[in-house]
Structure formats: C-alpha cells, structure tokens
PDB file of C-alpha atoms in Angstrom:
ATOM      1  CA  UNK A   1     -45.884  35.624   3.560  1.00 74.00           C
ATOM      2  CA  UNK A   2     -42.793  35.666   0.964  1.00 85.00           C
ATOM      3  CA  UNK A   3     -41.574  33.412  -0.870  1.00 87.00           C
ATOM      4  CA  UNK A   4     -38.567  33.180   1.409  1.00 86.00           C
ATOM      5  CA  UNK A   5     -40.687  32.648   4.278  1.00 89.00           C
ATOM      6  CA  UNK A   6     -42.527  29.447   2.834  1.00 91.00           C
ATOM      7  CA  UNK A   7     -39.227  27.947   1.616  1.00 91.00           C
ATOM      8  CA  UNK A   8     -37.310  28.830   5.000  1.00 90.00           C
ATOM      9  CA  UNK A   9     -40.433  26.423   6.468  1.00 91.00           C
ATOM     10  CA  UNK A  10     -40.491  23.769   4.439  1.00 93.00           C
ATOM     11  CA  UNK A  11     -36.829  23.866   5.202  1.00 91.00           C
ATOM     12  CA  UNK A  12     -37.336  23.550   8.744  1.00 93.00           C
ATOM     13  CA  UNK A  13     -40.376  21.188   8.716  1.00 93.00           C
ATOM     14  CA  UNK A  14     -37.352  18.589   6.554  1.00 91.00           C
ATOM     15  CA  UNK A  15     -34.673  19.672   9.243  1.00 91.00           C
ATOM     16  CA  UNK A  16     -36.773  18.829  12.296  1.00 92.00           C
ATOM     17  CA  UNK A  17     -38.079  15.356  10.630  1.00 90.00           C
ATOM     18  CA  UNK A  18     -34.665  14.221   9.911  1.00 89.00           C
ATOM     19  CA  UNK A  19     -33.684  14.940  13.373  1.00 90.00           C
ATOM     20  CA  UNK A  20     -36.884  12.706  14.764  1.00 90.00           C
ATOM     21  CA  UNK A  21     -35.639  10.102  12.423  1.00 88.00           C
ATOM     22  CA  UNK A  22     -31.669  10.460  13.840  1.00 87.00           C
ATOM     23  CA  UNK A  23     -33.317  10.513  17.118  1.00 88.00           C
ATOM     24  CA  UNK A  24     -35.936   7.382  17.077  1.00 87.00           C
ATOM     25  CA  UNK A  25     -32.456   5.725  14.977  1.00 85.00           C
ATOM     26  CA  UNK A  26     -30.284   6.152  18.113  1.00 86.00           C
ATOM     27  CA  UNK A  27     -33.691   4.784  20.329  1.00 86.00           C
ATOM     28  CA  UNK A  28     -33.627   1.476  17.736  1.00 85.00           C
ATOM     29  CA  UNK A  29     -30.462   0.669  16.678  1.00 82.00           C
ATOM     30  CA  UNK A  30     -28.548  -2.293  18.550  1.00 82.00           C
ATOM     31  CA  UNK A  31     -25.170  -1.270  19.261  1.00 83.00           C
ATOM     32  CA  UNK A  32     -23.006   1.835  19.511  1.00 85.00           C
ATOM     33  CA  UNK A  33     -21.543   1.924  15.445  1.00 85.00           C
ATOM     34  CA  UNK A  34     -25.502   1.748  14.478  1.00 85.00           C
ATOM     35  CA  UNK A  35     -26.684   4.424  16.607  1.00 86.00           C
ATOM     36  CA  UNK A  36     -23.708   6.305  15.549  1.00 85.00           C
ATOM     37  CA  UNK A  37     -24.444   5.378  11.581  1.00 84.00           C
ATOM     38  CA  UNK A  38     -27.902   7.375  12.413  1.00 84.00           C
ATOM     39  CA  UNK A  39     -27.187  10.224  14.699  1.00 84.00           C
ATOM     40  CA  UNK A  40     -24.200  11.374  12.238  1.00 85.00           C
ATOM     41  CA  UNK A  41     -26.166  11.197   8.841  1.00 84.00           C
ATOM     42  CA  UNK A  42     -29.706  12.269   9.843  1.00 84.00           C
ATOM     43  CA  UNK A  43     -28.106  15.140  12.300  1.00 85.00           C
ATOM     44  CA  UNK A  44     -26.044  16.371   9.364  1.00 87.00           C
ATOM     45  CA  UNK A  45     -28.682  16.714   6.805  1.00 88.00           C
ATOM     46  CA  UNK A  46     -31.308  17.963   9.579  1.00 89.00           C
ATOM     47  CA  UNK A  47     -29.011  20.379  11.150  1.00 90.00           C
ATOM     48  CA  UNK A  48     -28.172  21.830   7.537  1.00 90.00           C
ATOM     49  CA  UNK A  49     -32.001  22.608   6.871  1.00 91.00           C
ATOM     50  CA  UNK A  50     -32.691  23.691   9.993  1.00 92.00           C
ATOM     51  CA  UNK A  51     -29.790  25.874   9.658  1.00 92.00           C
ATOM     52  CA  UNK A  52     -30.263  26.897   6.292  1.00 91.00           C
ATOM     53  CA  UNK A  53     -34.033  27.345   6.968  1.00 92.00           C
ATOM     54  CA  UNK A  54     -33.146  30.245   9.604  1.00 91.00           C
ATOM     55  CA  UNK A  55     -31.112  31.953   6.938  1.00 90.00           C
ATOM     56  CA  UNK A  56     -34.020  32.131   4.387  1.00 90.00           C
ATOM     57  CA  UNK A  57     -36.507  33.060   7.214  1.00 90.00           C
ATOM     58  CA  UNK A  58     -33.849  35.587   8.320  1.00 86.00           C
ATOM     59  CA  UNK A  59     -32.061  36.813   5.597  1.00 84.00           C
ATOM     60  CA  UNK A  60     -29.636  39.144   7.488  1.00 84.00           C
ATOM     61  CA  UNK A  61     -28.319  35.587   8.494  1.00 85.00           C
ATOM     62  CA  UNK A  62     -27.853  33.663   5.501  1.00 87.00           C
ATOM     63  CA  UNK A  63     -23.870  34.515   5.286  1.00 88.00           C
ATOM     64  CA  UNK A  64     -23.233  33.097   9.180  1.00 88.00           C
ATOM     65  CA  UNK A  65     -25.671  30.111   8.776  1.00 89.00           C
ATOM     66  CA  UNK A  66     -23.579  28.848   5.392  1.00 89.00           C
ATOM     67  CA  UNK A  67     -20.715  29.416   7.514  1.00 89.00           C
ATOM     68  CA  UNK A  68     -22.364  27.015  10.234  1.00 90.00           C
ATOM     69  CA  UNK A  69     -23.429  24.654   7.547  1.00 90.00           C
ATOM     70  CA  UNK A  70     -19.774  24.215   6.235  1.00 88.00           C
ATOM     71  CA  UNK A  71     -18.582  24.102  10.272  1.00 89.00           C
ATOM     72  CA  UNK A  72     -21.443  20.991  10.146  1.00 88.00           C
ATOM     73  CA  UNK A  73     -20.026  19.138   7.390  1.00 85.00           C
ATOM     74  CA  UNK A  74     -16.640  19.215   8.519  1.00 85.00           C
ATOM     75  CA  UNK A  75     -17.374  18.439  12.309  1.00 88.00           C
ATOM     76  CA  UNK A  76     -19.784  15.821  12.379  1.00 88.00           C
ATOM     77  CA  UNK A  77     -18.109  12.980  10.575  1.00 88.00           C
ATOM     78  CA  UNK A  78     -14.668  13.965  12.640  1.00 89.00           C
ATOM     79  CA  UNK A  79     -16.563  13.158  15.940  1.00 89.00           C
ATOM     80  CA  UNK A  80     -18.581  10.262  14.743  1.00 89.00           C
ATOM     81  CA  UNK A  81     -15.198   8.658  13.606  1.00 88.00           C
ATOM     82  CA  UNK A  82     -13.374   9.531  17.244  1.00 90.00           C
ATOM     83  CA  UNK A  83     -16.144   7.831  18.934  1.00 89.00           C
ATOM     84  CA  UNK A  84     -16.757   5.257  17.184  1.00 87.00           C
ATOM     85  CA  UNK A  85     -12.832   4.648  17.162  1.00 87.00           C
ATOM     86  CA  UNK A  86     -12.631   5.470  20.845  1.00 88.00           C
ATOM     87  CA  UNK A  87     -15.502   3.186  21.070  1.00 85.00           C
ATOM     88  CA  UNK A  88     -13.617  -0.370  19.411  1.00 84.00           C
ATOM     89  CA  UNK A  89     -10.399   0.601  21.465  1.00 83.00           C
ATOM     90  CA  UNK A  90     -12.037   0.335  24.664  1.00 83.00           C
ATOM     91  CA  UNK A  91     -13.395  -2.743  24.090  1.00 78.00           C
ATOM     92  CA  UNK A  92     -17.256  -2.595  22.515  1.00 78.00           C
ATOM     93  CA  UNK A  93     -16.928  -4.454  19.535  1.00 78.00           C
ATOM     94  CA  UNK A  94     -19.707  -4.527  16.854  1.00 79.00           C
ATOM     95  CA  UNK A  95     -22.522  -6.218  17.038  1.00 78.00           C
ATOM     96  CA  UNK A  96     -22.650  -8.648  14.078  1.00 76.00           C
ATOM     97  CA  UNK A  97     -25.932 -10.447  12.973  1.00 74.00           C
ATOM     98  CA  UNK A  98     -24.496 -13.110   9.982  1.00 71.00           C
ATOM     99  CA  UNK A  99     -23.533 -16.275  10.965  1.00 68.00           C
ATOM    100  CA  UNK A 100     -19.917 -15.119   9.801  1.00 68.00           C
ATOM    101  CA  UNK A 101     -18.519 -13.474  12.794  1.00 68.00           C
ATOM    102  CA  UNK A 102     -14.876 -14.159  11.696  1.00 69.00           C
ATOM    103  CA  UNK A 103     -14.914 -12.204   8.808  1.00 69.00           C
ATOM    104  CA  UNK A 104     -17.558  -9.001   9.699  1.00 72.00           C
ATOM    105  CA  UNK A 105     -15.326  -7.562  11.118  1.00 75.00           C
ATOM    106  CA  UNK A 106     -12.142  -6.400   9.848  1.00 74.00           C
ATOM    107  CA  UNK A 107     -10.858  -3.829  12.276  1.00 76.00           C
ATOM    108  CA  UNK A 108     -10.003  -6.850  14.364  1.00 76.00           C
ATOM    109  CA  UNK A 109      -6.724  -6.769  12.761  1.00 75.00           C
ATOM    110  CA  UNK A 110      -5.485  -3.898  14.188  1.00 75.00           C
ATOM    111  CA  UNK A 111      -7.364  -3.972  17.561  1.00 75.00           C
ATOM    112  CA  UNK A 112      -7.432  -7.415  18.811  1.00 76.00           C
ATOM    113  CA  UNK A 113     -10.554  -8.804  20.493  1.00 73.00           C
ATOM    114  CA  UNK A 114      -9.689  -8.525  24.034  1.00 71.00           C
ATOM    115  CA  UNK A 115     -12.755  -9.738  25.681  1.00 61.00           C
ATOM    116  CA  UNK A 116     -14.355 -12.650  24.681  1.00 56.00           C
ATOM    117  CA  UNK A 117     -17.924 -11.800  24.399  1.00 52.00           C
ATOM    118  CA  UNK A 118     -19.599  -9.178  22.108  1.00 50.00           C
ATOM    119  CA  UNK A 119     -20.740  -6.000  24.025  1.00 49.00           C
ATOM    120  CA  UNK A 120     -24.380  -5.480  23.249  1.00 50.00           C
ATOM    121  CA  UNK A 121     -25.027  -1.660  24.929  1.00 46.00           C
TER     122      UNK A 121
ATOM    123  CA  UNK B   1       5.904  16.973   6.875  1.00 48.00           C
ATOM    124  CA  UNK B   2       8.324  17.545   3.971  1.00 56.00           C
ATOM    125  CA  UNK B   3       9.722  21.220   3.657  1.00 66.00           C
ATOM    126  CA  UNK B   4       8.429  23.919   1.920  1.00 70.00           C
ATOM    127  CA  UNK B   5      10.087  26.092  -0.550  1.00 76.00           C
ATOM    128  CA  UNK B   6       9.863  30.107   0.351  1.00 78.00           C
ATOM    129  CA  UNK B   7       7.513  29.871  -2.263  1.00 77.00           C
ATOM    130  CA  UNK B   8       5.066  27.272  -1.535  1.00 76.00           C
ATOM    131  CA  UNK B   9       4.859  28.551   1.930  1.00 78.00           C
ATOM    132  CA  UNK B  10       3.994  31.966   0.763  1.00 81.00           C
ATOM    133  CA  UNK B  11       1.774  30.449  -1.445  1.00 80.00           C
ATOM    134  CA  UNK B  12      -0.120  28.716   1.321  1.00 81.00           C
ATOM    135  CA  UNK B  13       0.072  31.443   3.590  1.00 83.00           C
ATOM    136  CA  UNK B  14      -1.636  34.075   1.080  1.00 85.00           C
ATOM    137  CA  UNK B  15      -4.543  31.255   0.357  1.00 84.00           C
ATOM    138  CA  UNK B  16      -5.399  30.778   4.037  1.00 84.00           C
ATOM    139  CA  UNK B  17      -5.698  33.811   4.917  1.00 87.00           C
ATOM    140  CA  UNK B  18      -7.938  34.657   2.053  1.00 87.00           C
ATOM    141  CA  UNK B  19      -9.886  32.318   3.387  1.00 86.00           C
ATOM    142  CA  UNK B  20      -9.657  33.172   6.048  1.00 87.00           C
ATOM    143  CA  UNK B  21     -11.030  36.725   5.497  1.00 89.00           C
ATOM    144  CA  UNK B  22     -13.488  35.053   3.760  1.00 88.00           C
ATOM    145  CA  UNK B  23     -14.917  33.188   6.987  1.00 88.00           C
ATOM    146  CA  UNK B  24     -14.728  36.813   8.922  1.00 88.00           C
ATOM    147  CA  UNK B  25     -16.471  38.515   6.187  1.00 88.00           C
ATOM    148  CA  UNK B  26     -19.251  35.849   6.143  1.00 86.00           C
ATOM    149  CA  UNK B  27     -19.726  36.296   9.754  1.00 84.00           C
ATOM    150  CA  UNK B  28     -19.553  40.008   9.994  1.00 85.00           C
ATOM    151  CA  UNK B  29     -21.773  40.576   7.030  1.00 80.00           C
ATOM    152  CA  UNK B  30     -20.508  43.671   6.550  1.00 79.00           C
ATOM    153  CA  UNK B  31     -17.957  46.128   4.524  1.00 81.00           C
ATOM    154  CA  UNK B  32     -17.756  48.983   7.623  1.00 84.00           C
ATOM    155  CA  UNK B  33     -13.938  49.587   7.420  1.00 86.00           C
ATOM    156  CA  UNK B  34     -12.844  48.797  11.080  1.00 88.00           C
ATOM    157  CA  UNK B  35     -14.048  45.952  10.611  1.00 86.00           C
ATOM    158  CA  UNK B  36     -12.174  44.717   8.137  1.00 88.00           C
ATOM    159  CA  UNK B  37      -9.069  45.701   9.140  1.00 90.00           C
ATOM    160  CA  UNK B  38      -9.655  44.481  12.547  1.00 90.00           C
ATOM    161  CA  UNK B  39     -10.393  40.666  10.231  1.00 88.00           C
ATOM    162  CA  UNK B  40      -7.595  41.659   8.289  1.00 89.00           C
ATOM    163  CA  UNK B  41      -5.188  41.352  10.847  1.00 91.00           C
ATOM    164  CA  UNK B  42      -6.489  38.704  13.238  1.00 90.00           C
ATOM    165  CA  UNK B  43      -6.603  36.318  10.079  1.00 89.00           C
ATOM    166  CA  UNK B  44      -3.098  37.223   9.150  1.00 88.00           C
ATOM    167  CA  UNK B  45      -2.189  36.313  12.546  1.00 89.00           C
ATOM    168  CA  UNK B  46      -3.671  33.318  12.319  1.00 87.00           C
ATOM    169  CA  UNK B  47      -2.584  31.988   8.991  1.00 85.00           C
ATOM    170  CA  UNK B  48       0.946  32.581  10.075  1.00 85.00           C
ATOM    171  CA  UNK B  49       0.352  30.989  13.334  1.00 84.00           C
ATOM    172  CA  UNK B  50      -0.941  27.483  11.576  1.00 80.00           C
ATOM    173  CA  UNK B  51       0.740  27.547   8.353  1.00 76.00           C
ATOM    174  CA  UNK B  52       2.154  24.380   9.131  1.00 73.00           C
ATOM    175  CA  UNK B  53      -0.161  21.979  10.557  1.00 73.00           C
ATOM    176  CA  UNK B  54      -3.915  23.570   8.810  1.00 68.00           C
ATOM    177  CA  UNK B  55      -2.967  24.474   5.166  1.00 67.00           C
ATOM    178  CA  UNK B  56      -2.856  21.678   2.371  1.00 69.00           C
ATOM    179  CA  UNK B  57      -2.412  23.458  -0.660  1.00 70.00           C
ATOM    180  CA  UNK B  58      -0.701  26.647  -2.324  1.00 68.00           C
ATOM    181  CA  UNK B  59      -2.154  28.201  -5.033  1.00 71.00           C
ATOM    182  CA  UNK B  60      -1.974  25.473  -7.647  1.00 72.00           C
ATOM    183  CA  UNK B  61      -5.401  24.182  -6.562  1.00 72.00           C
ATOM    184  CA  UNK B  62      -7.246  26.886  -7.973  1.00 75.00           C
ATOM    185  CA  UNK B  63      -6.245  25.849 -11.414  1.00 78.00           C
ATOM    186  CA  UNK B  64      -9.769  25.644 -13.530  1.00 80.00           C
ATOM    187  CA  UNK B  65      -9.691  21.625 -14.316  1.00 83.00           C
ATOM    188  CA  UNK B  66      -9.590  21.305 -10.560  1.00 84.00           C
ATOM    189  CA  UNK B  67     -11.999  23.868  -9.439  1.00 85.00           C
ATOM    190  CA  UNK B  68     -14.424  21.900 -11.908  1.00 87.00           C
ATOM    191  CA  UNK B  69     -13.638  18.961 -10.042  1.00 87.00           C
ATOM    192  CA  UNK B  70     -14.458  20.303  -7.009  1.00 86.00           C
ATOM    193  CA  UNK B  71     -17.595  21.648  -7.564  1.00 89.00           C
ATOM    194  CA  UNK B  72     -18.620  18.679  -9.757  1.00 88.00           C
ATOM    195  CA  UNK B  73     -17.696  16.668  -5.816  1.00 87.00           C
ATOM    196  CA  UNK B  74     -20.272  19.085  -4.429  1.00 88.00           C
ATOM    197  CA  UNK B  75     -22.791  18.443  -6.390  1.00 89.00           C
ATOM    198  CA  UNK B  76     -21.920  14.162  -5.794  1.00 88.00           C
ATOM    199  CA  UNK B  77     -21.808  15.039  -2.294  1.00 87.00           C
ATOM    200  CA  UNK B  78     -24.500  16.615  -1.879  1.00 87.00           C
ATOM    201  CA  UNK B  79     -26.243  13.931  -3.955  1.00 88.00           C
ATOM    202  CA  UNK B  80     -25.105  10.904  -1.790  1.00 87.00           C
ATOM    203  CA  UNK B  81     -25.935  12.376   1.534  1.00 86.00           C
ATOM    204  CA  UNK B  82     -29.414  12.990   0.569  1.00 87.00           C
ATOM    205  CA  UNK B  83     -29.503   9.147  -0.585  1.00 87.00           C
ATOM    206  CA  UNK B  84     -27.860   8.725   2.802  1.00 85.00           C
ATOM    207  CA  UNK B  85     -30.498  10.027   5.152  1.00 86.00           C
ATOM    208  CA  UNK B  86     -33.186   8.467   3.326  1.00 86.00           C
ATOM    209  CA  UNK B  87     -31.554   5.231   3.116  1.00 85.00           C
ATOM    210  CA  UNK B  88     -31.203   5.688   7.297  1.00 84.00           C
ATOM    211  CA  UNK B  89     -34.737   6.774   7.503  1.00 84.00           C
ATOM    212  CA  UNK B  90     -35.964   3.923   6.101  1.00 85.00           C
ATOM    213  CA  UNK B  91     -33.857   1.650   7.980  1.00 84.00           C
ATOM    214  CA  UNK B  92     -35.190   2.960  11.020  1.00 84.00           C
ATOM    215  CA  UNK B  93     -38.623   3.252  10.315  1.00 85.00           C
ATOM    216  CA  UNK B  94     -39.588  -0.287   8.907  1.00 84.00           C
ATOM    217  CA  UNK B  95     -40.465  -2.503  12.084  1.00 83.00           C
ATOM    218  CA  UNK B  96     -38.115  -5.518  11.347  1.00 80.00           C
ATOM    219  CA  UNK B  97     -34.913  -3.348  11.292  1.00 79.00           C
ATOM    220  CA  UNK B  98     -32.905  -4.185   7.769  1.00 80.00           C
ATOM    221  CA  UNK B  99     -29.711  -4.321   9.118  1.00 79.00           C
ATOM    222  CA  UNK B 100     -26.319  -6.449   8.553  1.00 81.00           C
ATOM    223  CA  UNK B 101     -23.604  -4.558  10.639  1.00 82.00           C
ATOM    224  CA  UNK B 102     -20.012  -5.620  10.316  1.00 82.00           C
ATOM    225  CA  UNK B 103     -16.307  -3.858   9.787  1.00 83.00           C
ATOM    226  CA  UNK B 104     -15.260  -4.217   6.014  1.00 83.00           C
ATOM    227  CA  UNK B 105     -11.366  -2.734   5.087  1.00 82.00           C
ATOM    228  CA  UNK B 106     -10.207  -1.806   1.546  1.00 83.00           C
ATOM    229  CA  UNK B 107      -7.067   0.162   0.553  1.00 84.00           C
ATOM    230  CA  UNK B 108      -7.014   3.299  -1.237  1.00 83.00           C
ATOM    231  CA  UNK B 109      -5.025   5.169  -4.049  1.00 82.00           C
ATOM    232  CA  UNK B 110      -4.611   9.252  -2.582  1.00 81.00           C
ATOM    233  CA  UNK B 111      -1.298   9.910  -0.746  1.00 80.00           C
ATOM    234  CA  UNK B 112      -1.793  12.739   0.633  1.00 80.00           C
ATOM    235  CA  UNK B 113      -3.229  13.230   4.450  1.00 79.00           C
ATOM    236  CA  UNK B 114      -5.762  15.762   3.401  1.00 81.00           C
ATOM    237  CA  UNK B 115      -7.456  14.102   0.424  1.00 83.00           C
ATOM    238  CA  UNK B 116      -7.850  10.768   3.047  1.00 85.00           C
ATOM    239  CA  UNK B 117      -9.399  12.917   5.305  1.00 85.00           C
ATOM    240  CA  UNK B 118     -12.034  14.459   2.526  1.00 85.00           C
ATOM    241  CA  UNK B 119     -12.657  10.564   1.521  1.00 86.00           C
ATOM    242  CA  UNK B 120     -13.139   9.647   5.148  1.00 86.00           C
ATOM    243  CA  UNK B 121     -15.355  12.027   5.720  1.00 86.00           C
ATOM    244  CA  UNK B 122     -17.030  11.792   2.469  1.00 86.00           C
ATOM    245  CA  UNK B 123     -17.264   8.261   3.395  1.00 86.00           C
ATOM    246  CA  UNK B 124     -19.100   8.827   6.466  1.00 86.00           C
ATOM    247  CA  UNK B 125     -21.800  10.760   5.204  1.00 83.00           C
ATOM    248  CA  UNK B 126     -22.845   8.463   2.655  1.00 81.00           C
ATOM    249  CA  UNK B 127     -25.188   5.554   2.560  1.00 79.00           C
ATOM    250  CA  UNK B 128     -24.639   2.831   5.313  1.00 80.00           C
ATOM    251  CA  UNK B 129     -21.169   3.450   5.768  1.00 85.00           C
ATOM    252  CA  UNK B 130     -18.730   5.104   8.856  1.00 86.00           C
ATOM    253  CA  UNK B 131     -15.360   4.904   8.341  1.00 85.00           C
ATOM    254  CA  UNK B 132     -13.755   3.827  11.945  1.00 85.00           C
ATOM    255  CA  UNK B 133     -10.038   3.964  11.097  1.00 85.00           C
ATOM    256  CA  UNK B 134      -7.214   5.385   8.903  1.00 85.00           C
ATOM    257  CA  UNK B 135      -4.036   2.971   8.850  1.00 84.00           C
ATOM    258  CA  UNK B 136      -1.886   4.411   6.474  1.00 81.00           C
ATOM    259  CA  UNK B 137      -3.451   4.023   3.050  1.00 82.00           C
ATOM    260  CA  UNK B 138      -6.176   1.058   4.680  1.00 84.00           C
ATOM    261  CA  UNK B 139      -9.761   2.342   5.214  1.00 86.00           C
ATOM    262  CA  UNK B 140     -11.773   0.603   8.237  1.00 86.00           C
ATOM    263  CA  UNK B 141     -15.147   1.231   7.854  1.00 86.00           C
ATOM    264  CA  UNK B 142     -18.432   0.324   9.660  1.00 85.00           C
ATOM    265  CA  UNK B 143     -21.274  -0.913   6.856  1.00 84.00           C
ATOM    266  CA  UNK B 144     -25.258  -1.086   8.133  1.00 82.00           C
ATOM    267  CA  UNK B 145     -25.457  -3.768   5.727  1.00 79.00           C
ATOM    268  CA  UNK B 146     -22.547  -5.866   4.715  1.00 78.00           C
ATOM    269  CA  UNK B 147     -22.598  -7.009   0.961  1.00 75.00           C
ATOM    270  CA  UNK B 148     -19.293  -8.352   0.242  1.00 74.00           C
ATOM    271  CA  UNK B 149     -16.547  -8.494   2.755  1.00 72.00           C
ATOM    272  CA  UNK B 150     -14.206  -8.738  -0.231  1.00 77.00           C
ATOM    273  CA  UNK B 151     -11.757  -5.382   0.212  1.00 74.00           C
ATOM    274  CA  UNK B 152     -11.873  -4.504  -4.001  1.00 76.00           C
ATOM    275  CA  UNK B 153     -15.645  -5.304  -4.172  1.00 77.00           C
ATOM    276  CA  UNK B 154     -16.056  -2.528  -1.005  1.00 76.00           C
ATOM    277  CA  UNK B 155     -14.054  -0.639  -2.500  1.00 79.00           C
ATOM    278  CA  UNK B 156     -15.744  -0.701  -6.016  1.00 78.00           C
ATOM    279  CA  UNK B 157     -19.010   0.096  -4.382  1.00 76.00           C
ATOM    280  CA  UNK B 158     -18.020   2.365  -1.518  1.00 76.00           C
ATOM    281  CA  UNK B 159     -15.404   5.011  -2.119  1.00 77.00           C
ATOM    282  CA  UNK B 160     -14.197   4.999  -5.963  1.00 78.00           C
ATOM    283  CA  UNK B 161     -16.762   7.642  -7.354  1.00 79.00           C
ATOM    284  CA  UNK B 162     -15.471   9.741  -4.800  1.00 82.00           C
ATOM    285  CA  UNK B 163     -11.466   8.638  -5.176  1.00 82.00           C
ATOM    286  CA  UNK B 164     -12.018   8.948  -8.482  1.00 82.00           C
ATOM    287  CA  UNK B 165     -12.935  12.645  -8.911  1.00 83.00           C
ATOM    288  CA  UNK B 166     -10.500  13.283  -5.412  1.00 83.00           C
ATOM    289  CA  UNK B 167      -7.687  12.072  -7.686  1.00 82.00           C
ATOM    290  CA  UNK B 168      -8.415  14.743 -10.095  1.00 80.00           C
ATOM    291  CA  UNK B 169      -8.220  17.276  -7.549  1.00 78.00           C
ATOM    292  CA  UNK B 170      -5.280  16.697  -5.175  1.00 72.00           C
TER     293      UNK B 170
END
C-alpha cells in the first residue's frame, strides 16, 4: 500500500460522498433551478476526485484523467445553464419562497410569465 | 466577428494547435514517433478547420502579467468551488432546507464573448449561484438564497473577484 494508493482512496471516498450529496440534493430540492444548483456543483467536484482518484490509483492514467477533469469543468456548467435556460423558456418558472414574488425574479424581463401559476415539478 | 489580420490569424492558428497537440499528447501518453505525427497532423487539421468560431486569443495572452493572472484564477477557482459544494452539502443535509430561490440580474464590465463565458461559468460553480442567461453584457442568474435583489449589491458579492482578475487577463 503506497502512498499513491491511500491518497487515490481518500480521493475517491470525497468523490463518491459528494455525489450522494448531489444526488439526495436533486431527491430534496423543490424545483428544477434547485436541483440543478446541486447536481452541477456537487457532480463537478465529485466527478473531479473520483476522476483524479483513478489517476493516482493508476498512474499510467493520470495524463487522460486531467484531460477528463478539464473536459468536466468546461462541460458541466454549459449544460446546467442550457437546461436551466431551456427550462424558464418553456414555461417552469422558479419557485420563489419570499413574500416578494415581483422582484425574485428578474429573468422575467426577458421571458415573460406566460402562465399564470408557478410550476412546482 | 471582426476580421483578422494575416497575423493574428496565424497567431491563433499556431496557439490552437499547440494545444491542441497538447490534448493528444495527454491522451496518448506517449513520445512513440507515429504517434505524434499521426497528432501532429489531425490537430493541424483541426485548428485550421475551427480557427474561426473556437480560438479567442493569439499569442499575446501568454504575456507573463497575464499568465500570473491566470493561474492566480485557478487557484480562486479552485477555492470557491470547494466553498461551493460544501455550502450545497449543507444545504441539503440540514432537515429544514435553508433556501431563498429567486432570479437576481446585474451587468458586467468584459466585452469580449469568451471572458463572459469564463465568468458564466465561473459563476456557476460557485456558491449558491447558476447563471441562467447572457443578454449582451446583463447576467441572469439563479441564487439558492437571495440577499439583495439590488443588481450592484449582486454584483459586488457575486462576480467582481472573478471580473476583477478576468479583466486583467482578457
């Protein structure tokens, strides 16, 4: 057991807890821009570990998973942004807890409200 | 998109598909000769084939002030998206669920298309925040928990320590 090896799975042990966390996030959360807030953020930082974990354990890997982990960085917030875009433009609109509905939401000025009530997915 | 001098385009050309070798040579792991030519070429290809719509800069970015800059953005990166996770973690672990969601706009100083994109994305991955939209030089983005719908004070807390060093850069 190298040194390698014990950082490689304490990389992995972070990688996979940060992925429960994305995943019981996307189980919790009350609306599509929520569960979107969690699956991009806690699947970027676990997929890096993990990633990065299988490079230490692996060493002949450790060029292609930085390679992977750059792909990550650049990829995830791209598609989290189309959805969540997509998402508004067909007509789910936040789900806003404050009493101040008028002003939570911004994006209205671009997209106008087109239904009348709030989707709640 | 504004037109390139011979120059510049050279310029970008060369730089992409260094880096473009760079990403083969990564993958390949290895110096055996066929393969390199083999990257060699397909990269050329390819950097010629997208020189207009995937490159952003010629060869003035690697000037030293702005390489320091850019790695000095790693490192703040890197920094906020560890905040990030735990501030989602936490969010979705304590049983009353601490959030305030809402849409919150600011506008923002960088001109160019790539250095919004970095910010956006930058934007993202940092604590509470999404960005939805990019309307011309107006950020839309989705906050977990709304603390001033005021577009300078969002600004102020979400994006200017990374506009600030982005500045620097592009």
């Amino acid at each position: 057991m190298s040194i390698m090896d014990i950082i490689g799975g304490i990389l992995l042990i972070i990688g996979s807890t940060f992925l429960f966390l994305g995943g019981l996030g996307i189980f919790r959360m009350p609306d599509v821009f929520n569960r979107l807030q969690a699956g991009t953020k806690a699947t970027t930082l676990g997929g890096m570990s993990l990633v990065l974990g299988v490079g230490f354990l692996q060493p002949d890997w450790i060029w292609k998973s930085l390679i992977i982990i750059i792909f990550i960085a650049y990829s995830n917030p791209i598609s989290s942004h189309a959805l969540a875009r997509a998402t508004y433009r067909r007509g789910h609109y936040p789900y806003i807890k404050s009493e101040d509905k008028e002003n939570m939401d911004a994006y209205q000025e671009v997209v106008p409200h087109t239904k009348e009530k709030e989707d709640k997915a | 998109m504004q037109s390139l001098t011979f120059n510049q385009k050279l310029g970008r050309f060369i730089l992409n598909w260094i880096l473009l070798m760079l990403v083969w040579l990564m993958f390949t792991s290895t110096l055996f000769w066929q393969e390199v030519l083999v990257g060699a070429v397909v990269s050329m290809l390819l950097s010629l084939a997208s020189i207009r719509i995937f490159t952003c800069c010629d060869f003035s970015i690697l000037r030293p002030d702005r390489i320091f800059w850019m790695i000095w953005y790693f490192f703040v990166f890197i920094k906020a998206l560890v905040v990030a996770n735990f501030d989602v973690a936490r969010r979705v672990i304590s049983p009353s669920l601490p959030i305030n969601p809402g849409i919150v706009k600011f506008k923002t100083k960088l001109k160019t298309n790539y250095s919004k994109m970095v910010l956006a994305n930058s934007i993202t991955l940092t604590p509470g925040t999404l960005s939805v939209d990019v309307v011309g030089d107006t950020f839309y983005i989705h906050w977990i928990d709304v603390e001033t719908t005021d577009p300078e004070e969002a600004f102020k807390i979400i994006a200017e320590p990374f506009e600030k060093i982005l500045l620097k850069i592009f």
